[in-house]
Short mmCIF file of C-alpha atoms and ligand atoms in Angstrom, two decimals:
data_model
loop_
_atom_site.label_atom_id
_atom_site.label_comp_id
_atom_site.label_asym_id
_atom_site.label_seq_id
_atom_site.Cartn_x
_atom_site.Cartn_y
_atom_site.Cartn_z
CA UNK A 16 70.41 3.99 -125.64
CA UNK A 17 68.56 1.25 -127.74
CA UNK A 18 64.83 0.19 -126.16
CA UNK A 19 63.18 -3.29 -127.10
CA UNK A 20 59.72 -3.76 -127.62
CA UNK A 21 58.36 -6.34 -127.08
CA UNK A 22 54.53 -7.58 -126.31
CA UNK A 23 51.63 -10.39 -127.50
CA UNK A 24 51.24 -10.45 -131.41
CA UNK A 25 48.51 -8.26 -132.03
CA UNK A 26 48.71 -5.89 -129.23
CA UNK A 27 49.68 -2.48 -131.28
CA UNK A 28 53.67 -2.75 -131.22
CA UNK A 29 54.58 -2.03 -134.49
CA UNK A 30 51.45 0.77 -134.16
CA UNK A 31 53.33 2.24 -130.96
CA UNK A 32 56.87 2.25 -132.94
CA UNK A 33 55.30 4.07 -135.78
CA UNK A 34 53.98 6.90 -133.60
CA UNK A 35 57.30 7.28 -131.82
CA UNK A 36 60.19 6.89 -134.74
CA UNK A 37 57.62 8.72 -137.06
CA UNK A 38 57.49 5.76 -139.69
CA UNK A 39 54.69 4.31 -141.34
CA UNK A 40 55.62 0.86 -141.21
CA UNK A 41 52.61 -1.62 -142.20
CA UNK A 42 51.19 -2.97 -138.75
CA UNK A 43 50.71 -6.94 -139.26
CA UNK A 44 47.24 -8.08 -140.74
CA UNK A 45 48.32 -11.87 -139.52
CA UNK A 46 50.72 -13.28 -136.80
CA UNK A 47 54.07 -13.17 -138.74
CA UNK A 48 55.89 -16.39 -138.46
CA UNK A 49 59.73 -15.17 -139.45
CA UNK A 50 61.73 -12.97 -137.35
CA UNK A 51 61.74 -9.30 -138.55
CA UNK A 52 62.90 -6.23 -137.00
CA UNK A 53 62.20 -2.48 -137.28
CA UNK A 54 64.67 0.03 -135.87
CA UNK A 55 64.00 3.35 -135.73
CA UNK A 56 65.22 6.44 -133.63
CA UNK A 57 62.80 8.59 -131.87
CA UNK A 58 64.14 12.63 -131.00
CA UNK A 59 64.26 13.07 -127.69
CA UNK A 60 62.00 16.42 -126.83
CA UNK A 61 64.05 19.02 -125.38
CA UNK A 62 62.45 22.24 -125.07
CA UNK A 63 66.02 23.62 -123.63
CA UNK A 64 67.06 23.44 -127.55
CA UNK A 65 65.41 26.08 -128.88
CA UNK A 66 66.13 28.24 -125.81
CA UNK A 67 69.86 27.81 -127.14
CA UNK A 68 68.99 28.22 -130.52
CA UNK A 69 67.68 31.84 -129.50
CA UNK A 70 70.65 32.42 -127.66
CA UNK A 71 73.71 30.96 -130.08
CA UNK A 72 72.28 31.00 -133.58
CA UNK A 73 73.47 27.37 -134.69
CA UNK A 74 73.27 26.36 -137.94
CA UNK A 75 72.44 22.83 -137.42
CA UNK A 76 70.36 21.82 -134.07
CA UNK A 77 70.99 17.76 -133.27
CA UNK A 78 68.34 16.49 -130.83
CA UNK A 79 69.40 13.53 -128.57
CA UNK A 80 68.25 10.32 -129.38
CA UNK A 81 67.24 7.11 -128.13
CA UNK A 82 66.44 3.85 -130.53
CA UNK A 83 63.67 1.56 -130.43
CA UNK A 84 63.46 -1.89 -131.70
CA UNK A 85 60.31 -3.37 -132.97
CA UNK A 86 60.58 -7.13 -132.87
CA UNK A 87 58.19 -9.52 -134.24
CA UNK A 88 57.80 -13.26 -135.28
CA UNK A 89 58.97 -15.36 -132.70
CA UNK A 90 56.48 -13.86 -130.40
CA UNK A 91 54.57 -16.32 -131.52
CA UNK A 92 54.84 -18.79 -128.19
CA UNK A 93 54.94 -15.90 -125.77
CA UNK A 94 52.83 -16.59 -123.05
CA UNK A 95 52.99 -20.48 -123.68
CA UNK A 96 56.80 -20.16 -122.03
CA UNK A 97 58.23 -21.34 -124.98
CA UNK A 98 58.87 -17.55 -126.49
CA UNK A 99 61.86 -16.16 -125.68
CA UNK A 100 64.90 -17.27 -126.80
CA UNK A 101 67.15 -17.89 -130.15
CA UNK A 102 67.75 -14.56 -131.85
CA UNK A 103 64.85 -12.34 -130.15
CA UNK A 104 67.15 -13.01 -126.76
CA UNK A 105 69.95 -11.36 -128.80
CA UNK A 106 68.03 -8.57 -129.54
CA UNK A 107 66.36 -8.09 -126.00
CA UNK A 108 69.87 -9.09 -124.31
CA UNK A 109 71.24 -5.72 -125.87
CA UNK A 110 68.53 -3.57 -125.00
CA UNK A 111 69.28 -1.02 -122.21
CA UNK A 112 65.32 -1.38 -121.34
CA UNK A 113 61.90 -2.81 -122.77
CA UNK A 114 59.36 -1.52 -123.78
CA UNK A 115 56.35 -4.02 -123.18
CA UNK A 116 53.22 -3.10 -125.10
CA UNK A 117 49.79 -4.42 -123.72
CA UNK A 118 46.50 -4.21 -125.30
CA UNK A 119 43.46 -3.04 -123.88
CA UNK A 120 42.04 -1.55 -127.03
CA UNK A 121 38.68 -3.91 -128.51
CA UNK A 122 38.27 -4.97 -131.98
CA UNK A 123 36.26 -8.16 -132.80
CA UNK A 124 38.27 -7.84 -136.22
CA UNK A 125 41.16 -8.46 -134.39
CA UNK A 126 41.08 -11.61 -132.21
CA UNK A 127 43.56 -11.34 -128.94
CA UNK A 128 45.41 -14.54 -128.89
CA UNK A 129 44.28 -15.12 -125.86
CA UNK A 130 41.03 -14.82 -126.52
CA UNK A 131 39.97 -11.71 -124.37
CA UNK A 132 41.46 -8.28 -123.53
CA UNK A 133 42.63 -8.37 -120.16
CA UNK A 134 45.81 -6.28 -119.73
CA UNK A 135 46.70 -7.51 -116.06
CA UNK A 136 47.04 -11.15 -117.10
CA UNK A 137 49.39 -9.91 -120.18
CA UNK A 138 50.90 -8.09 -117.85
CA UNK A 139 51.71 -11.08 -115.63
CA UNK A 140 52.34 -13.56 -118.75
CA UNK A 141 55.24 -11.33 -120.29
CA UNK A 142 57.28 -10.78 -116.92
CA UNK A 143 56.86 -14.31 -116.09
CA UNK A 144 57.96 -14.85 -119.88
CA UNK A 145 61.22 -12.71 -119.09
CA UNK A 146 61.35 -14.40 -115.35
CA UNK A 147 62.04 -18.07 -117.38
CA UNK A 148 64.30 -16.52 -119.68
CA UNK A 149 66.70 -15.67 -116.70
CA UNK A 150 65.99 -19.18 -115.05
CA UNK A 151 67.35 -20.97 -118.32
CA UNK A 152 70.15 -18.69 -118.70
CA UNK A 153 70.88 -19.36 -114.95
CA UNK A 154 70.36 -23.13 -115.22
CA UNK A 155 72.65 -23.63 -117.68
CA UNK A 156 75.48 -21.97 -116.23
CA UNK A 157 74.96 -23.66 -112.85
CA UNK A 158 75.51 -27.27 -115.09
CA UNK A 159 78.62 -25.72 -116.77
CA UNK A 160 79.96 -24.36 -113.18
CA UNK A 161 79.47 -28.30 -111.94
CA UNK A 162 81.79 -29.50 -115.27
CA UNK A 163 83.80 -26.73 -114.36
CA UNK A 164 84.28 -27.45 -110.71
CA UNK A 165 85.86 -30.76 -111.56
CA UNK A 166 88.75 -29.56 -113.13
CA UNK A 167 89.44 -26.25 -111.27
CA UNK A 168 92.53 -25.69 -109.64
CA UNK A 169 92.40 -24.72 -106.12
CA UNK A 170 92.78 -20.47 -106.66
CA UNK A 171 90.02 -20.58 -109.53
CA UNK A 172 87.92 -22.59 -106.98
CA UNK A 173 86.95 -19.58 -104.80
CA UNK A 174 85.58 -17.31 -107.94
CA UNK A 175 83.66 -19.98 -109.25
CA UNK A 176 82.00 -20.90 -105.91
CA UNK A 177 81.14 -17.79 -105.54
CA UNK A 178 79.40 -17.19 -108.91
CA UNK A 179 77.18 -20.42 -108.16
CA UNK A 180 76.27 -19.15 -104.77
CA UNK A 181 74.98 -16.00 -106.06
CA UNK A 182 73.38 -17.59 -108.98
CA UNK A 183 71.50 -19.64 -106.21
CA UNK A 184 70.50 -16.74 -104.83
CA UNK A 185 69.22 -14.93 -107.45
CA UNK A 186 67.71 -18.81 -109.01
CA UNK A 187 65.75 -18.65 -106.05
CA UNK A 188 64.14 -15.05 -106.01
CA UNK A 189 63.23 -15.75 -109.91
CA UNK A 190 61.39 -18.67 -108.80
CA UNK A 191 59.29 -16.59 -106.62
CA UNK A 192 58.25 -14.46 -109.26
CA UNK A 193 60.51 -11.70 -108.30
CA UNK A 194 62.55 -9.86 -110.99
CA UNK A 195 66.29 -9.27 -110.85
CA UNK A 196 65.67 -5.67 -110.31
CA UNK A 197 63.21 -6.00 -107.46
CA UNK A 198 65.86 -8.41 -105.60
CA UNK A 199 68.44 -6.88 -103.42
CA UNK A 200 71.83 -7.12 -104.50
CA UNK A 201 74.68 -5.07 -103.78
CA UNK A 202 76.39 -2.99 -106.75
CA UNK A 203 79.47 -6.18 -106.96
CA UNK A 204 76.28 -8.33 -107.26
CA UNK A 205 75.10 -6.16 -110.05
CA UNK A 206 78.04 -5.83 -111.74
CA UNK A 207 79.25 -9.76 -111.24
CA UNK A 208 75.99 -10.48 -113.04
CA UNK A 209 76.12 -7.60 -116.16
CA UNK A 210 77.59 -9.66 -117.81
CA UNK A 211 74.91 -12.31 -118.59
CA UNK A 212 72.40 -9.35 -119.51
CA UNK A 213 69.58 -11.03 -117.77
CA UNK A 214 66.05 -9.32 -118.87
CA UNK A 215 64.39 -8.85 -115.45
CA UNK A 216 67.02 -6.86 -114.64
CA UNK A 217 66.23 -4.25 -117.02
CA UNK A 218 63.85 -1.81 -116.49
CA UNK A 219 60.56 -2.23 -118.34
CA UNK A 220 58.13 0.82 -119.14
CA UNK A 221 54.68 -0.82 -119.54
CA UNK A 222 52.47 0.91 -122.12
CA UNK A 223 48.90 0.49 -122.33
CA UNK A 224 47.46 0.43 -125.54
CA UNK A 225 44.10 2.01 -125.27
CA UNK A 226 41.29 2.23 -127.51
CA UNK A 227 40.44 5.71 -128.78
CA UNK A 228 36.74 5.75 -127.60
CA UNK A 229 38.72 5.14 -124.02
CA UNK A 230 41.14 8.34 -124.42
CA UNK A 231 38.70 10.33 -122.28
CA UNK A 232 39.49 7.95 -119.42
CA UNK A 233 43.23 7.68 -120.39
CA UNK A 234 44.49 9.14 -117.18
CA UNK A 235 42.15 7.49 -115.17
CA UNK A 236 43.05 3.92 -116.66
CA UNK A 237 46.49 4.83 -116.41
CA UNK A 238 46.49 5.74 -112.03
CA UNK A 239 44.66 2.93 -111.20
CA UNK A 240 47.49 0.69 -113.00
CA UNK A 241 49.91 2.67 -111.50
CA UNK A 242 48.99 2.09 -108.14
CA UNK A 243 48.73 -1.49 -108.60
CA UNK A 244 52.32 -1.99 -109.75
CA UNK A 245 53.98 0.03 -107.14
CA UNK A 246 57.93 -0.65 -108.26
CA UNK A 247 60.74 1.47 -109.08
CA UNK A 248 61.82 -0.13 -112.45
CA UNK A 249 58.38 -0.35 -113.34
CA UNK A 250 56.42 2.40 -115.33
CA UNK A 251 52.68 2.24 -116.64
CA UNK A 252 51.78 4.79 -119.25
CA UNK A 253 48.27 4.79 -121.12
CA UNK A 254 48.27 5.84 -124.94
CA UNK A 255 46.06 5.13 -127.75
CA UNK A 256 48.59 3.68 -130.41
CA UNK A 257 46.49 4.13 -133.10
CA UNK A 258 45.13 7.81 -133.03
CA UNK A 259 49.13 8.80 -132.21
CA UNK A 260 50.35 6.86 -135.08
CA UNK A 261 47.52 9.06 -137.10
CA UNK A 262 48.28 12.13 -135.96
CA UNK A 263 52.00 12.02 -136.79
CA UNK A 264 50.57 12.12 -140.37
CA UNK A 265 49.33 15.57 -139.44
CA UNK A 266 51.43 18.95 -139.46
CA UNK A 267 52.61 20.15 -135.95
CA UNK A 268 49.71 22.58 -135.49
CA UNK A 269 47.22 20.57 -136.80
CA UNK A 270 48.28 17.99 -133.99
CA UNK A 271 48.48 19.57 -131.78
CA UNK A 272 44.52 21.51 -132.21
CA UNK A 273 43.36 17.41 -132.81
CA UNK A 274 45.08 16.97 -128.99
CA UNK A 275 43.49 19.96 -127.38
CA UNK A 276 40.26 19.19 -128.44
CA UNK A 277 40.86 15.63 -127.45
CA UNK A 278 42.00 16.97 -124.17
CA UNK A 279 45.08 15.03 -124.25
CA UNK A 280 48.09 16.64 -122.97
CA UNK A 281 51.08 15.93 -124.89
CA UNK A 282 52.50 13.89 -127.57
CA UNK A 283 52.93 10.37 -126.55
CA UNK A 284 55.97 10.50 -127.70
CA UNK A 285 56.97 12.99 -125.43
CA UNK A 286 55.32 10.96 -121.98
CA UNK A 287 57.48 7.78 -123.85
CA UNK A 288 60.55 9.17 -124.00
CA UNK A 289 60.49 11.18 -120.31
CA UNK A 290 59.64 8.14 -119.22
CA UNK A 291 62.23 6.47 -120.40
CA UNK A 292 64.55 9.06 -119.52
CA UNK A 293 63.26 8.78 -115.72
CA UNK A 294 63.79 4.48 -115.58
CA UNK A 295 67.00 4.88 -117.16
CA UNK A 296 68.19 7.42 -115.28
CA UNK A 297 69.10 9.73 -117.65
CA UNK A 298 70.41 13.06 -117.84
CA UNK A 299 71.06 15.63 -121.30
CA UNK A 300 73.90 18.14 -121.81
CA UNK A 301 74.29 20.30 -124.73
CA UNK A 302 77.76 21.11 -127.01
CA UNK A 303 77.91 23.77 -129.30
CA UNK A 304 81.18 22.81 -131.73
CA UNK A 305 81.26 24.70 -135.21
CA UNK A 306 77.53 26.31 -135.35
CA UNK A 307 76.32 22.59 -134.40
CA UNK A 308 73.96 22.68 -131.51
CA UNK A 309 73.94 19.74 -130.16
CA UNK A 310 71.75 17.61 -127.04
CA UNK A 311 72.95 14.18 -125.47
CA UNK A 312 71.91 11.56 -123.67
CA UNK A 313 73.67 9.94 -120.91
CA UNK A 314 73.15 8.38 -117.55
CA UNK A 315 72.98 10.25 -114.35
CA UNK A 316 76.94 9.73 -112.67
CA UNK A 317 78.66 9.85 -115.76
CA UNK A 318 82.07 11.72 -115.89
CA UNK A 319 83.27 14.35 -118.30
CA UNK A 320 85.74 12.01 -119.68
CA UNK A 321 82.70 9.53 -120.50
CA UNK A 322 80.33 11.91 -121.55
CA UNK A 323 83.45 13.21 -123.70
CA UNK A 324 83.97 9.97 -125.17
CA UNK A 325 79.98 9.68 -125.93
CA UNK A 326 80.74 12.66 -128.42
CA UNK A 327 84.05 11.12 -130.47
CA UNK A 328 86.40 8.45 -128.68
CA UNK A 329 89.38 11.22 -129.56
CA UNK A 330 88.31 13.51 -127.78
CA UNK A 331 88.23 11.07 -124.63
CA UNK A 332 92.18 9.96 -125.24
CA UNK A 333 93.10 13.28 -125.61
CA UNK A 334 91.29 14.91 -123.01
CA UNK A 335 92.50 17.87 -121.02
CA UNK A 336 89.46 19.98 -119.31
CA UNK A 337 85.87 20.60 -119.56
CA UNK A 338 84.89 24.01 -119.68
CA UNK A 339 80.95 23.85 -118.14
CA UNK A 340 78.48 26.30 -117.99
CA UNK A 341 74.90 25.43 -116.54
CA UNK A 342 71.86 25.99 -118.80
CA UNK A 343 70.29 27.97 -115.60
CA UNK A 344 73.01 30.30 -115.73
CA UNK A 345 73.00 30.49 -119.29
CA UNK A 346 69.32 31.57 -119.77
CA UNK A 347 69.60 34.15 -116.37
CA UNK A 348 72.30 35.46 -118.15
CA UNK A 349 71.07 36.28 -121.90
CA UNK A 350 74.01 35.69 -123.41
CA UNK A 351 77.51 34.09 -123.35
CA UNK A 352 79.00 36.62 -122.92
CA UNK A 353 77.09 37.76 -120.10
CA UNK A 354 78.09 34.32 -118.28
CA UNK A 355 81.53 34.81 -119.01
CA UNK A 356 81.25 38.31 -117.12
CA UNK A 357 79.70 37.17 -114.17
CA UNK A 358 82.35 34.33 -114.11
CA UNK A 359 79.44 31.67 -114.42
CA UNK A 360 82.06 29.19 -116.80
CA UNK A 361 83.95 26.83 -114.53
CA UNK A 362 87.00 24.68 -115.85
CA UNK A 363 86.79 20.97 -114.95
CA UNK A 364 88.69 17.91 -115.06
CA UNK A 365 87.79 14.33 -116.04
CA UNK A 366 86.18 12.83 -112.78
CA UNK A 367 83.60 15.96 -112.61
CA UNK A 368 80.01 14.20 -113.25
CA UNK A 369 78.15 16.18 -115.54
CA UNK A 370 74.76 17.51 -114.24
CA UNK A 371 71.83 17.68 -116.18
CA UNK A 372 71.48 21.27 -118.50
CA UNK A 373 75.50 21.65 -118.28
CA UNK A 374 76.29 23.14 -121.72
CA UNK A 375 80.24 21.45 -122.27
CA UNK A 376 83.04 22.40 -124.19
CA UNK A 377 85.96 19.90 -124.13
CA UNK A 378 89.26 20.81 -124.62
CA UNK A 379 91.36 17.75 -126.02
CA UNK A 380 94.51 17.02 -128.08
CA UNK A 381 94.90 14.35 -130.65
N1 GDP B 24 41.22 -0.17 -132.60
C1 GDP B 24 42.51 -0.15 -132.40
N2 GDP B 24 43.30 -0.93 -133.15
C2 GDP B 24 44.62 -0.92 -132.95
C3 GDP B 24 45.22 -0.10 -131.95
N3 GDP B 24 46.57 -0.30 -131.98
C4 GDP B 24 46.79 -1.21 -132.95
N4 GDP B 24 45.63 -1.59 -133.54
C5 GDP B 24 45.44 -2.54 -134.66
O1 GDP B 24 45.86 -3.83 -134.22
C6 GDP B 24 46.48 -4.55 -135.29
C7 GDP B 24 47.83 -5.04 -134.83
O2 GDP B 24 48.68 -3.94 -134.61
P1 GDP B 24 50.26 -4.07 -134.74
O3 GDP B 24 50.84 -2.75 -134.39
O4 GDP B 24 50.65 -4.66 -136.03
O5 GDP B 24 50.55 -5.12 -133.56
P2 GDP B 24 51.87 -5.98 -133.30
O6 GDP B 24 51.60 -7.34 -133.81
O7 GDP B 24 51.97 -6.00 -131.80
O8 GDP B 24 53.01 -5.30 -133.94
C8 GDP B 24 46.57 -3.59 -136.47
O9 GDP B 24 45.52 -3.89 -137.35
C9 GDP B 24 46.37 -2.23 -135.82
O10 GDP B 24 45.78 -1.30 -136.71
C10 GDP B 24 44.36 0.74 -131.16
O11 GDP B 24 44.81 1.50 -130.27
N5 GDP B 24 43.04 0.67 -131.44
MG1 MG B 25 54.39 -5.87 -135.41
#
């Protein structure tokens, strides 16, 4: 699972990557004006990890994990509709979601580009931003289906006509401001237009960037959003980039006293990733193979033989069963052992969909 970030120059990006991948990258002191990327890979929290470490004794505990791209220099022209495109569409084409970082944090030493803070109207100026990425994308293929058209025989006719018709249709939603996610198409629909990894139709978690003398009001700030932005692939969260990147400087404990007395609740990290869990709709199931404990990421639906092939593409060809037990059962239990008394471990085959918490051991030949 790879997540883009993307945002204004200036608004606490490479801040917000810091404090989730745990790096200490240098935040820019001037608008860069060459294309540079940070990848990093956050752990995904799992508290159901060391429940299993209790229970099995692993030597080596794996957390999921999910990677985030920091992207900055041509962000230059965002919000003058001139932004996105070239090799920062590569990068945001490939992500699975984005990660758009606002500012609302004040600093006279650091001029918004845009001359005040007013998160709404960056709000607004990055989804149109992505909203005329899809329109030129779109545009361009309807001139190539026209050249196309020309030459088709008769049986290629029908496909074609039917991609422009639902390009039309989705041209025309984008032009009234509405997203590819927020349109309703069926799953074909969907799945005709994968292909062309279009931006509004990934989901975008919104973080406000807040200013620490604001953290006090952090949940507040953070409703009030919420309930203006009522949408499904849409999710506001309110963190102060700065003071997290700080405090992942500290020692657990000493974190986590600075947060109590703070009276925030949990790592940002933590809200980040859930979050991003929840829009991409994802789900975690453990393997224990050779003292490795191991948690995964995948999305809700998938099958044993995907989530098998997630672990080694071998052990998807030469898949036989799936023998499941359910974390729930599991912990009841005490023990594997236990489990296996009370005939809690169930054999499977490849179409079972994994639930979240299942604890999987595939049996394969190679
Ligand atoms: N006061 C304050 N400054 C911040 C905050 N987040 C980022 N900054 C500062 O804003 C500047 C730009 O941050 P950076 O992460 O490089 O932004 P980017 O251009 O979006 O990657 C840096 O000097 C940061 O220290 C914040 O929450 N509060
Ligand atoms: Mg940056």
């Amino acid at each position: 699972m790879e997540i883009g970030i993307i945002g204004l120059p200036k608004s606490g990006k490479t801040t917000i990557f810091n404090a989730l991948t745990r790096r200490s990258i240098t935040t820019e002191p001037s608008i860069p004006t060459k294309l540079t990327t940070n990848i990093g890979i956050a752990k995904v929290p799992e508290p159901r990890l060391e429940v299993l470490e209790r229970i099995f004794h692993p030597k080596k505990v794996t957390s999921a994990e999910i990677r985030y791209v920091d992207i900055a220099g041509l962000t230059k022209g965002l919000g003058k509709t001139e932004g996105i495109g070239g090799q920062l569409l590569n990068y945001l084409s490939k992500a699975d979601a984005l990660l758009h970082v606002v500012r609302a944090f004040k600093d006279d030493r650091i001029p918004h580009i845009e001359g005040s803070v007013d998160p709404e109207r960056d709000i607004a100026t990055l989804n149109l931003e992505l909203i005329f990425s899809d329109l030129s994308i779109i545009e361009r293929r309807l001139q190539r289906i026209q050249e196309i058209l020309k030459g088709a025989k008769p049986q290629e006719r029908d496909l074609i006509v039917k991609e422009q018709a639902l390009l039309h249709k989705v041209k025309e939603c984008l032009e009234k401001e509405r997203p590819i996610w927020e349109q309703e198409l069926t799953p074909e629909e969907m799945r005709n237009l994968a292909n062309f990894q279009f931006l509004t139709a990934k989901p975008v978690l919104v973080v406000v960037n807040i200013d620490e003398s604001q953290i006090t009001q952090c949940s507040t700030i953070e409703a009030e959003l919420c309930r203006r932005y009522p949408k499904t692939h849409f999710r506001i969260l309110a963190i102060c980039g700065k003071l997290e990147m700080e405090l992942t400087q500290l020692n657990e404990s000493e974190a986590r006293e600075f947060r109590t007395a703070m009276g925030l609740s949990e790592p940002a990290l933590d809200r980040i990733v859930r979050a991003s869990y929840e829009l991409l709709g994802l789900v975690s199931f453990f393997t224990i193979v050779s003292d490795d404990l191991r948690a995964w990421a995948i999305p809700k639906g998938t099958t044993a033989l995907k989530a098998a092939g997630k672990i080694h593409s071998d052990i998807e060809k030469g898949f036989i069963k799936a023998e499941v037990l359910s974390f729930t059962d599991l912990h009841r239990c005490g023990s594997l052992a236990e489990a296996r008394r009370q005939g809690l471990l169930r054999m499977e085959g490849k179409n079972y969909i994994v639930e979240d918490g299942d604890i999987i051991t595939f049996l394969f030949n190679i």
